[in-house]
Coordinates of C-alpha atoms and ligand atoms in Angstrom, one line a residue:
X1 CA 0.0 0.0 0.0
X2 CA 1.3 3.5 -0.9
X3 CA 1.8 6.1 1.8
X4 CA -1.1 8.2 0.3
X5 CA -3.5 5.2 0.5
X6 CA -2.6 4.5 4.1
X7 CA -3.1 8.1 5.2
X8 CA -6.4 8.3 3.2
X9 CA -7.7 5.1 5.0
X10 CA -6.7 6.7 8.3
X11 CA -8.6 9.9 7.8
X12 CA -12.1 8.3 8.1
X13 CA -11.8 6.9 11.6
X14 CA -10.2 10.1 12.8
X15 CA -13.1 12.1 11.2
X16 CA -15.6 9.9 13.0
X17 CA -13.8 10.3 16.3
X18 CA -13.8 14.1 15.8
X19 CA -17.5 14.1 14.8
X20 CA -18.5 12.1 17.9
X21 CA -16.2 14.1 20.2
X22 CA -14.4 10.9 21.2
X23 CA -12.6 11.8 24.3
X24 CA -9.7 9.5 23.4
X25 CA -9.1 11.0 19.9
X26 CA -5.6 11.9 20.8
X27 CA -4.5 8.5 22.0
X28 CA -6.4 6.6 19.3
X29 CA -5.2 8.7 16.4
X30 CA -1.6 8.5 17.6
X31 CA -2.0 4.7 17.9
X32 CA -3.5 4.4 14.4
X33 CA -0.7 6.5 12.9
X34 CA 2.0 4.5 14.7
X35 CA 0.5 1.2 13.8
X36 CA -0.5 1.8 10.2
X37 CA 2.6 3.8 9.2
X38 CA 5.2 1.9 11.2
X39 CA 6.5 5.0 13.0
X40 CA 8.9 4.9 15.9
X41 CA 7.2 7.4 18.2
X42 CA 3.9 9.3 17.7
X43 CA 2.4 11.6 20.2
X44 CA 1.1 15.0 21.2
X45 CA 2.7 17.9 23.2
X46 CA 0.1 20.2 24.6
X47 CA 0.5 23.9 25.4
X48 CA 0.4 24.0 29.2
X49 CA -1.4 27.4 29.4
X50 CA -4.0 26.2 26.9
X51 CA -4.8 22.9 28.5
X52 CA -8.4 24.0 29.3
X53 CA -8.8 24.5 25.5
X54 CA -8.7 20.7 25.1
X55 CA -12.1 20.6 27.0
X56 CA -13.5 17.2 27.5
X57 CA -10.8 15.5 25.5
X58 CA -8.6 13.1 27.4
X59 CA -5.1 14.8 27.4
X60 CA -3.6 12.2 29.8
X61 CA -1.9 15.2 31.6
X62 CA -1.8 14.7 35.3
X63 CA -1.9 17.6 37.8
X64 CA 1.6 16.6 38.9
X65 CA 2.9 17.1 35.4
X66 CA 1.5 20.7 35.4
X67 CA 2.4 21.7 38.9
X68 CA 6.0 20.8 38.8
X69 CA 7.9 22.6 41.5
X70 CA 11.2 21.8 39.9
X71 CA 10.4 24.0 36.8
X72 CA 12.3 27.3 37.2
X73 CA 10.0 30.3 37.1
X74 CA 10.2 32.6 34.1
X75 CA 11.6 29.9 31.8
X76 CA 8.3 29.1 30.1
X77 CA 6.0 28.9 28.4
X78 CA 6.0 25.1 28.0
X79 CA 4.3 22.3 26.3
X80 CA 3.7 19.1 28.3
X81 CA 3.6 15.5 27.0
X82 CA 0.1 14.3 26.1
X83 CA -1.0 11.0 24.7
X84 CA 1.8 9.1 22.9
X85 CA 2.8 5.7 21.6
X86 CA 6.4 4.5 21.6
X87 CA 9.4 4.7 23.9
X88 CA 9.3 7.1 26.9
X89 CA 9.8 10.7 25.8
X90 CA 10.7 14.0 27.5
X91 CA 7.9 15.5 29.5
X92 CA 8.2 19.2 28.8
X93 CA 9.3 21.3 25.9
X94 CA 9.9 25.0 26.1
X95 CA 8.6 27.6 23.6
X96 CA 11.0 27.8 20.6
X97 CA 13.0 24.8 21.7
X98 CA 13.6 21.7 19.6
X99 CA 11.5 20.8 16.6
X100 CA 8.3 20.9 18.6
X101 CA 9.0 24.3 20.2
X102 CA 9.9 25.6 16.7
X103 CA 6.7 24.4 15.2
X104 CA 4.8 26.1 18.1
X105 CA 6.7 29.4 17.8
X106 CA 6.5 29.5 14.0
X107 CA 3.0 28.1 13.8
X108 CA 3.9 25.8 11.0
X109 CA 4.7 22.2 10.1
X110 CA 8.4 21.4 10.5
X111 CA 9.9 18.5 8.5
X112 CA 13.3 17.3 9.7
X113 CA 15.0 14.9 7.2
X114 CA 18.0 14.4 9.5
X115 CA 17.6 15.2 13.2
X116 CA 21.4 15.5 13.6
X117 CA 21.3 18.5 11.3
X118 CA 18.6 20.3 13.2
X119 CA 20.1 22.8 15.7
X120 CA 18.6 22.3 19.1
X121 CA 16.9 19.0 18.3
X122 CA 15.8 17.3 21.5
X123 CA 16.8 13.7 21.3
X124 CA 14.2 11.6 23.2
X125 CA 15.5 8.5 21.5
X126 CA 18.9 7.9 20.0
X127 CA 17.3 5.8 17.3
X128 CA 15.3 8.6 15.8
X129 CA 16.7 9.7 12.4
X130 CA 13.9 11.9 11.0
X131 CA 10.9 13.8 12.4
X132 CA 7.8 15.8 11.5
X133 CA 5.9 18.2 13.8
X134 CA 2.5 19.5 12.9
X135 CA 0.7 22.2 14.9
X136 CA -2.9 21.7 16.1
X137 CA -4.6 25.1 16.2
X138 CA -7.5 26.5 18.2
X139 CA -8.7 30.0 17.2
X140 CA -5.5 30.6 15.3
X141 CA -3.3 29.8 18.3
X142 CA -1.2 26.6 18.6
X143 CA -2.9 24.5 21.3
X144 CA -0.5 21.6 20.8
X145 CA 1.5 19.7 18.3
X146 CA 1.5 16.3 16.7
X147 CA 5.1 15.0 16.8
X148 CA 6.2 11.9 14.8
X149 CA 9.6 10.3 14.9
X150 CA 11.0 7.7 12.5
X151 CA 14.0 5.4 12.6
X152 CA 14.3 5.9 8.8
X153 CA 16.3 8.8 7.6
X154 CA 14.3 11.4 5.5
X155 CA 11.1 9.5 6.1
X156 CA 8.9 12.6 5.9
X157 CA 8.1 15.0 3.1
X158 CA 5.3 17.3 1.9
X159 CA 3.0 14.3 1.3
X160 CA 3.2 13.5 5.0
X161 CA 2.8 17.1 5.9
X162 CA -0.3 17.5 3.8
X163 CA -2.1 14.4 5.3
X164 CA -1.0 15.1 8.8
X165 CA -2.2 18.6 8.6
X166 CA -5.6 17.2 7.6
X167 CA -5.5 14.9 10.6
X168 CA -4.5 17.9 12.9
X169 CA -7.4 19.9 11.4
X170 CA -9.8 17.1 12.3
X171 CA -8.5 17.1 15.8
X172 CA -8.9 20.9 16.0
X173 CA -12.5 20.4 15.0
X174 CA -13.0 18.2 18.1
X175 CA -11.9 20.9 20.5
X176 CA -14.7 22.6 22.4
Ligands
LIG201 N1 12.5 15.7 19.1 C1 11.6 16.5 19.7 C2 11.3 16.2 21.1 C3 10.2 15.3 21.4 S1 10.6 13.6 21.0 O1 11.0 13.5 19.6 C4 9.3 12.6 21.3 C5 12.0 18.0 19.5 O2 13.2 18.3 19.2 O3 11.2 18.9 19.8

């Protein structure tokens, strides 16, 4: 099956979840992507200050994650780790940092063919070779990002960006 076809087949279940306001849409869509596309890590980072914007959706974020006394004041804003599939990943990402923080700051999809070439890349797994990060918007603001890592070099291109932006738009539509 071609990449396009797999993404196309993925779109319908995500659209149904969005329409039905499935509380587990983040976890389920990450799992679907990971399983069907054979990615290494798939998940969401959610803008901490906009957590209420996710409404009834299950963000998987615990109060302990948000109220972390260890976080130095004045060093935010931050995103926190939401639903994800794959090996353990870093819990917090600062605005403008790494691929995720760049996507957030620049409000755009970021495709990284070689993570070693991306200045400031945050290495959650040494096996990751390429990455794509797609923002999820609410009222024109980035409420979170969809982050996907691959063990294949240059695994992502504009085809992935286009389909993943459609998936991110469906998820946006499920926000209250
Ligand atoms: N590599 C990301 C951090 C998150 S992990 O890949 C799961 C980044 O540079 O933002």
